[in-house]
Short mmCIF file of C-alpha atoms in Angstrom, two decimals:
data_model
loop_
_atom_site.label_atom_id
_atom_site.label_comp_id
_atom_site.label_asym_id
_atom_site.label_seq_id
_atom_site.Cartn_x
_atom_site.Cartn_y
_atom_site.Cartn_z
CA UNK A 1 145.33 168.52 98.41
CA UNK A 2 143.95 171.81 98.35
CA UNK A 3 140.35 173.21 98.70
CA UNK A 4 140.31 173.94 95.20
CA UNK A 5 141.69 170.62 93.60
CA UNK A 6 139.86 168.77 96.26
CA UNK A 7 136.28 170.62 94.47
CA UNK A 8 138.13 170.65 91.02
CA UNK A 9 138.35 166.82 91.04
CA UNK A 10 134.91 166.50 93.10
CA UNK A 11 133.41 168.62 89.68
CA UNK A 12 134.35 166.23 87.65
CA UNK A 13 131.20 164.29 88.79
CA UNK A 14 127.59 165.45 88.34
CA UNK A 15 125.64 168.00 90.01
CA UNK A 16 123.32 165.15 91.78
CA UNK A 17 125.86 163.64 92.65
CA UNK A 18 128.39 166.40 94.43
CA UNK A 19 125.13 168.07 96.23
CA UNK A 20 124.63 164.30 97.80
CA UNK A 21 128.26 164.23 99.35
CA UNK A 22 128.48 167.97 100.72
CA UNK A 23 124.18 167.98 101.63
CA UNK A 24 123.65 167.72 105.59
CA UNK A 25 121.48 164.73 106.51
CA UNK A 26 119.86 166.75 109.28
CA UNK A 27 118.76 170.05 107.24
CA UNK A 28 119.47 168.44 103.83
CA UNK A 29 120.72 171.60 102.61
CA UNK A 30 124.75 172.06 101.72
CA UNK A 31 127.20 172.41 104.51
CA UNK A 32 127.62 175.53 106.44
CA UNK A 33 130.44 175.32 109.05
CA UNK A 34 130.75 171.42 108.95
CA UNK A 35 131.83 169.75 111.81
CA UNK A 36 132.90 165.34 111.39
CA UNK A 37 131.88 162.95 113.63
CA UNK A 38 134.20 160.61 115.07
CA UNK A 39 132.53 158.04 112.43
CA UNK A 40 133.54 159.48 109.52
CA UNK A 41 130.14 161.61 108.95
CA UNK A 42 129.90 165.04 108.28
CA UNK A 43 126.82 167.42 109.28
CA UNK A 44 126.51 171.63 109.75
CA UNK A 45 127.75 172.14 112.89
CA UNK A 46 124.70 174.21 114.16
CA UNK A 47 122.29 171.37 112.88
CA UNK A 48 124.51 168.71 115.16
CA UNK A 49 124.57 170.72 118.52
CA UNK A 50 120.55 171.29 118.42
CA UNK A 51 120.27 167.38 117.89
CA UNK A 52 122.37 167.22 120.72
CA UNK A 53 121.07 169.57 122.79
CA UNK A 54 119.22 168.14 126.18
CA UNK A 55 120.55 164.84 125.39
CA UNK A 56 122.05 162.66 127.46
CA UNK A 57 123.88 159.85 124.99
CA UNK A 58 125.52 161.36 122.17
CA UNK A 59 124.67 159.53 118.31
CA UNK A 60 125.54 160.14 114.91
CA UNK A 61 121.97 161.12 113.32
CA UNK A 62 123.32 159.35 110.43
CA UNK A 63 124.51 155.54 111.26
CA UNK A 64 123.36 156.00 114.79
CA UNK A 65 126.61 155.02 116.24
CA UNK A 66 126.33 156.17 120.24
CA UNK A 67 129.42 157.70 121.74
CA UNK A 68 130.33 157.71 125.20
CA UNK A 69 131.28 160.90 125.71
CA UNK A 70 130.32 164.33 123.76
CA UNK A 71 132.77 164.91 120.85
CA UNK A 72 134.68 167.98 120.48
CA UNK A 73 133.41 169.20 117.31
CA UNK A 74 135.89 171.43 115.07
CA UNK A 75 134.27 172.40 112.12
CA UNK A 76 136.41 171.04 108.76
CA UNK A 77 137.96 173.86 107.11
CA UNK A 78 138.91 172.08 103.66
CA UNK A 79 135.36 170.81 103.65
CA UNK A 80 133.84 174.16 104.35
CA UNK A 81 135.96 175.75 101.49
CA UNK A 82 134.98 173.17 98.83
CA UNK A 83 131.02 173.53 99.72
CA UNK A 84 131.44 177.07 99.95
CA UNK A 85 132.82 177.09 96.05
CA UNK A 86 129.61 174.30 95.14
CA UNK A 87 127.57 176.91 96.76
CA UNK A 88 129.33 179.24 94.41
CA UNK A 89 128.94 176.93 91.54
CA UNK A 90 124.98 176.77 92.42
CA UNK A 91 124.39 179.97 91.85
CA UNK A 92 126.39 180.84 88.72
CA UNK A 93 124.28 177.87 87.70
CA UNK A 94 121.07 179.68 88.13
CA UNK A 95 122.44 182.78 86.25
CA UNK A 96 123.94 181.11 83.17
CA UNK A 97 126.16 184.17 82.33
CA UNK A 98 129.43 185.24 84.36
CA UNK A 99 132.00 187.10 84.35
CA UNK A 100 134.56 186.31 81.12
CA UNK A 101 137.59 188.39 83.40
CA UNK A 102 137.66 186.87 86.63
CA UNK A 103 139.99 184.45 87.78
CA UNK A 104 139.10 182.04 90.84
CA UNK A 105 135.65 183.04 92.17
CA UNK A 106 134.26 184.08 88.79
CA UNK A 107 131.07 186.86 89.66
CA UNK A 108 127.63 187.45 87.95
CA UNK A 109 127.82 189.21 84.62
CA UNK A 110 126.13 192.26 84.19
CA UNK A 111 126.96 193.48 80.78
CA UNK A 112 127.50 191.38 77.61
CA UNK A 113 130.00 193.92 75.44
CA UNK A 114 129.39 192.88 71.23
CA UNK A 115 132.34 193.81 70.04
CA UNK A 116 134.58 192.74 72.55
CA UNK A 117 132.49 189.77 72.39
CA UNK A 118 132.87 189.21 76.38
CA UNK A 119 130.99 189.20 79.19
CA UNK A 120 131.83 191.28 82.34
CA UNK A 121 130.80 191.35 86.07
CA UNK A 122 130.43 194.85 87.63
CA UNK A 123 133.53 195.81 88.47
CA UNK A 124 135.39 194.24 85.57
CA UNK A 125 133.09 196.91 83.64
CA UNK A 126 134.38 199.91 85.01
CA UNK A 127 136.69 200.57 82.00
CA UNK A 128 133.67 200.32 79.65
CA UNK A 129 132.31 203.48 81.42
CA UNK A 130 135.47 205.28 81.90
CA UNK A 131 137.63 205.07 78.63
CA UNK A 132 136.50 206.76 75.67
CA UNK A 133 137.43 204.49 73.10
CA UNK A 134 135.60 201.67 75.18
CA UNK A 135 132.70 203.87 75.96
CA UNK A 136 131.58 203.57 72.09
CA UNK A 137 131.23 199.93 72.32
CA UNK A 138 127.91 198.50 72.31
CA UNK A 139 126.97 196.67 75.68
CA UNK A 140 123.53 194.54 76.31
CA UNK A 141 122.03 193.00 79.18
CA UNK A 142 124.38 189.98 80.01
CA UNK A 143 124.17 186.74 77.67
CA UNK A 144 124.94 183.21 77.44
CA UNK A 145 124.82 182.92 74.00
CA UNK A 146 126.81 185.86 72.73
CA UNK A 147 127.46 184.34 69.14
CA UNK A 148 124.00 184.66 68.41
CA UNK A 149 124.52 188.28 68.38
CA UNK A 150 127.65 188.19 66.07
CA UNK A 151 127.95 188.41 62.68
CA UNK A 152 129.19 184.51 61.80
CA UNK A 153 130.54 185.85 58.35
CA UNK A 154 132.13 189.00 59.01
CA UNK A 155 132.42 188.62 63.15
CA UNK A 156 130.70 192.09 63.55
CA UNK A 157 127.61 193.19 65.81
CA UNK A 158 124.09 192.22 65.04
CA UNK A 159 123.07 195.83 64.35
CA UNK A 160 121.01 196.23 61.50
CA UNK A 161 117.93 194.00 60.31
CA UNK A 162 116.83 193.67 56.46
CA UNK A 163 113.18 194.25 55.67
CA UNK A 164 113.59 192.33 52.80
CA UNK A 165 115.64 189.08 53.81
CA UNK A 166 113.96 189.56 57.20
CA UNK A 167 116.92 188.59 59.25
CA UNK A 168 119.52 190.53 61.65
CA UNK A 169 122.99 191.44 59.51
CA UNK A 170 125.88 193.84 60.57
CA UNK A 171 127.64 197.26 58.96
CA UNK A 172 129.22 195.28 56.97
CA UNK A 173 126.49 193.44 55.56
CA UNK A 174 124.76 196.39 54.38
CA UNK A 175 127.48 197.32 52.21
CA UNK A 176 127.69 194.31 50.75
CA UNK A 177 125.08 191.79 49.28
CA UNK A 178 122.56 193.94 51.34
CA UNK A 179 123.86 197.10 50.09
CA UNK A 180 120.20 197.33 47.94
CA UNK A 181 117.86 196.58 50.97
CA UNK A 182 115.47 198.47 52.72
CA UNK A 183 118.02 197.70 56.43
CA UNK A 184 117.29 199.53 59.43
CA UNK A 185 118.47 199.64 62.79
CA UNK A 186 117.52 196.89 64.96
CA UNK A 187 116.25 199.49 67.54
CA UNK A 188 113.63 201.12 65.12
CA UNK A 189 112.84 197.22 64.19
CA UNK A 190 111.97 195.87 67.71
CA UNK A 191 109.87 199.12 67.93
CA UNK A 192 108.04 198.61 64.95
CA UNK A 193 107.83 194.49 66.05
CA UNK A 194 106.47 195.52 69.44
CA UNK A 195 104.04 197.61 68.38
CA UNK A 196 102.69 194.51 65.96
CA UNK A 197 102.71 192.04 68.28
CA UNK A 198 100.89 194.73 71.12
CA UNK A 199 98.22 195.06 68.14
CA UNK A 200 97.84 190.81 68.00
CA UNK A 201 98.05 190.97 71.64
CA UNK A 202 95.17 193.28 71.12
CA UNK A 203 93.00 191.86 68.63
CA UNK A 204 93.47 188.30 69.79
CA UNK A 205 91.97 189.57 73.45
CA UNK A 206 89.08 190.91 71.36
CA UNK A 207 88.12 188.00 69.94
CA UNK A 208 88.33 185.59 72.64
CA UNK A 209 85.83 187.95 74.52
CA UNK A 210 83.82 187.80 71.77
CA UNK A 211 84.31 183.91 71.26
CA UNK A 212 83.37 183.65 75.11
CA UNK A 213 79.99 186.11 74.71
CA UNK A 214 78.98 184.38 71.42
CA UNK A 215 79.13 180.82 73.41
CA UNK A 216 77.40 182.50 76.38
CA UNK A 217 74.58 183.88 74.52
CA UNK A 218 74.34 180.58 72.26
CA UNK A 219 74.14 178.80 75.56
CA UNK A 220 71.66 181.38 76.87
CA UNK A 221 69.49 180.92 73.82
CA UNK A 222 69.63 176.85 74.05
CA UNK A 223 68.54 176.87 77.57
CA UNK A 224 65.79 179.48 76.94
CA UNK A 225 64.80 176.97 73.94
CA UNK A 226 64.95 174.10 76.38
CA UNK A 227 63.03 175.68 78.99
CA UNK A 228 60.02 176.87 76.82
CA UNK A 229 59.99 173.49 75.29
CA UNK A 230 59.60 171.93 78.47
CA UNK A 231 56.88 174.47 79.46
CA UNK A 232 54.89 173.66 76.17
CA UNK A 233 55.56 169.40 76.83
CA UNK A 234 54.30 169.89 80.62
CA UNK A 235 51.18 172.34 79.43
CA UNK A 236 50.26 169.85 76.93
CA UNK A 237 50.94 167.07 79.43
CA UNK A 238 48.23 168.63 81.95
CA UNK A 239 45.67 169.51 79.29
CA UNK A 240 45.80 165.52 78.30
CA UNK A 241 45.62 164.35 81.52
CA UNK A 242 42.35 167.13 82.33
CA UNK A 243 41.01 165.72 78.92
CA UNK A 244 41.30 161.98 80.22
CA UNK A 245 39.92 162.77 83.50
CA UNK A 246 37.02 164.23 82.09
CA UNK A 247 36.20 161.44 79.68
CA UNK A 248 36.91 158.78 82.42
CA UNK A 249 34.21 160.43 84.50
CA UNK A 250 31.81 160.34 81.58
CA UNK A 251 32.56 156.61 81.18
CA UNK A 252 32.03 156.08 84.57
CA UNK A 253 28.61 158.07 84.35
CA UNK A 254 27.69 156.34 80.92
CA UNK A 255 28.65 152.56 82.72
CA UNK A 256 26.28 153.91 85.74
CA UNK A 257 22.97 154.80 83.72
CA UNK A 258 24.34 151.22 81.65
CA UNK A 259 24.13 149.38 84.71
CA UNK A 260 20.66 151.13 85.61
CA UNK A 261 19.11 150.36 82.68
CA UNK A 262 20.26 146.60 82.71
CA UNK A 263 17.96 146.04 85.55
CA UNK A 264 14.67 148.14 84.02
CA UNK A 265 11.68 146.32 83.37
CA UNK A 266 9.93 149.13 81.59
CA UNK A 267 11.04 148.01 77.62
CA UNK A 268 10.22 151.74 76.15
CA UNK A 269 11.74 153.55 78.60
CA UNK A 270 14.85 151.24 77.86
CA UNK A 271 14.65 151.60 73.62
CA UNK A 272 14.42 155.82 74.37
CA UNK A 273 17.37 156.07 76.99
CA UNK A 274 19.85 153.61 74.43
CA UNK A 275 18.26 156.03 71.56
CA UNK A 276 19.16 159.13 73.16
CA UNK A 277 22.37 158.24 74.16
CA UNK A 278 23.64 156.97 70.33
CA UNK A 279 22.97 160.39 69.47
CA UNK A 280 24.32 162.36 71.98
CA UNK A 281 27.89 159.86 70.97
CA UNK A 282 27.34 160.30 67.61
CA UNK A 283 27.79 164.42 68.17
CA UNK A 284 29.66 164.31 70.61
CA UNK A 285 32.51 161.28 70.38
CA UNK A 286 34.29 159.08 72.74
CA UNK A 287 38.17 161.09 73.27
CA UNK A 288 40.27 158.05 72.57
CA UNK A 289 43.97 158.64 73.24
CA UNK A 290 46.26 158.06 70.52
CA UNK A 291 50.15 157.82 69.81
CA UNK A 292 51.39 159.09 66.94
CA UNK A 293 55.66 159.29 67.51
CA UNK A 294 56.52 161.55 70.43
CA UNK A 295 53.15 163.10 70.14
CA UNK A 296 50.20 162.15 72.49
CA UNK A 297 46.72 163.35 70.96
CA UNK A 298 42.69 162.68 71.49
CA UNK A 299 40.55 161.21 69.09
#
């Protein structure tokens, strides 16, 4: 078989599975210049000879098989045709459009032409540019899905777009059940469109910067809250705890003179100093620390 019916019948199967029989074990890429071992395995023949190279025994990388002497490697002609078409296949792949006019190795399109409803590559183009009747046609950036640019009921370009059914019709549209709408050229539409969607662009930008300051200054605010709040529970804190200092060294004072006066003889010395003290209490009260929720306060 040929190169070509060899890869036509190889197509047949999936993409997976094609790049696993023509990919090199060594470089896993596809073949380039592919050389076979003598057991049956093939691998680019520039990938084999470095493996080889400052070796004394001779292997396949693949099954390992040792061979007693070097083998003569040819590369595989047939082989190197059909992964030179995958390679092919690959990249028309990656595309998605090619050329509608060529024959065996079909080329990238360039041009998408809507009313010969065809794609072409560069060259196949050429008349497009040169012949007058041609030159009227309307080509657009090469497409895979050309119908969607055709008229399905009257198999005429896309050209015009109704304001009011909002949706693309052709010449011949517009003379019939459009004939009464406001239709304008697709052209000044996508202007008009563009500019729109540049103004959303726009004011959507706006607002999201001032989304983002409004939730920075609300954060901003909240923290300042926080932090003032903290300042008034710490100051209140301190002035408590100087409060209960103060009152535990009056205790301590008061329990002294107590203890002093416990161990008087004198009886009117005793009746004045427990006189004078009930007074000095009675204007001047015990602080007495008191809860009251989250709120610490002296009684």
């Amino acid at each position: 078989m040929t190169a070509l019916l060899i890869f036509s019948v190889m197509a047949s199967s999936s993409v997976p599975a094609l790049n696993e029989e023509l990919q090199c074990s060594i470089c896993l890429e596809v073949l380039t210049d592919p050389v076979t071992t003598p057991c049956g395995h093939n691998f680019c023949r520039t990938c084999l000879s470095k493996c080889w190279t400052n070796t004394q025994t001779c292997f396949c990388p693949f099954c390992k098989e040792t061979f007693r002497k070097r083998p003569d490697l040819k590369i595989n002609t047939t082989l190197r045709e059909v992964a030179q078409h995958f390679k092919e296949k690959l990249k028309l792949g990656e595309s998605g459009v090619f050329c509608d006019i060529c024959d065996e190795r079909k080329q990238k399109a360039v041009k998408s032409c809507l009313m010969c409803q065809s794609s072409y590559c560069d060259s196949h183009l050429e008349p497009h540019r040169r012949v007058p009747r041609l030159k009227k046609h309307t080509l657009i950036n090469a497409v895979e899905n050309l119908e969607d640019y055709i008229c399905q009921k009257h198999e005429r370009p896309l050209e015009m777009f109704c304001r009011d059914d909002q949706m693309c019709v052709c010449l011949s549209c517009t003379e019939g059940e459009h004939r009464t709408h406001n239709t304008v050229p697709i052209e000044e539409e996508s202007r008009v469109k563009k500019r729109n969607t540049e103004k959303e662009k726009s004011s959507s930008v706006e607002l999201f910067t001032d989304l983002i300051r409004s939730i920075e200054r609300c954060q901003s605010e909240q923290l300042k809250m926080m932090d003032e709040q903290q300042k008034a529970a710490e100051k209140q804190g301190k002035d408590l705890i100087k409060e209960l200092q103060q009152e535990i060294t009056e205790l301590k004072k008061k329990n002294t003179e107590l203890e002093h006066l416990s161990h008087t003889d004198d009886p009117l010395h005793l009746i004045q100093v427990i006189t004078l003290s009930k007074e000095t209490s009675r204007h001047n009260p015990c602080l007495i620390p008191n809860f009251s929720g989250n709120r610490f306060t002296i009684k």
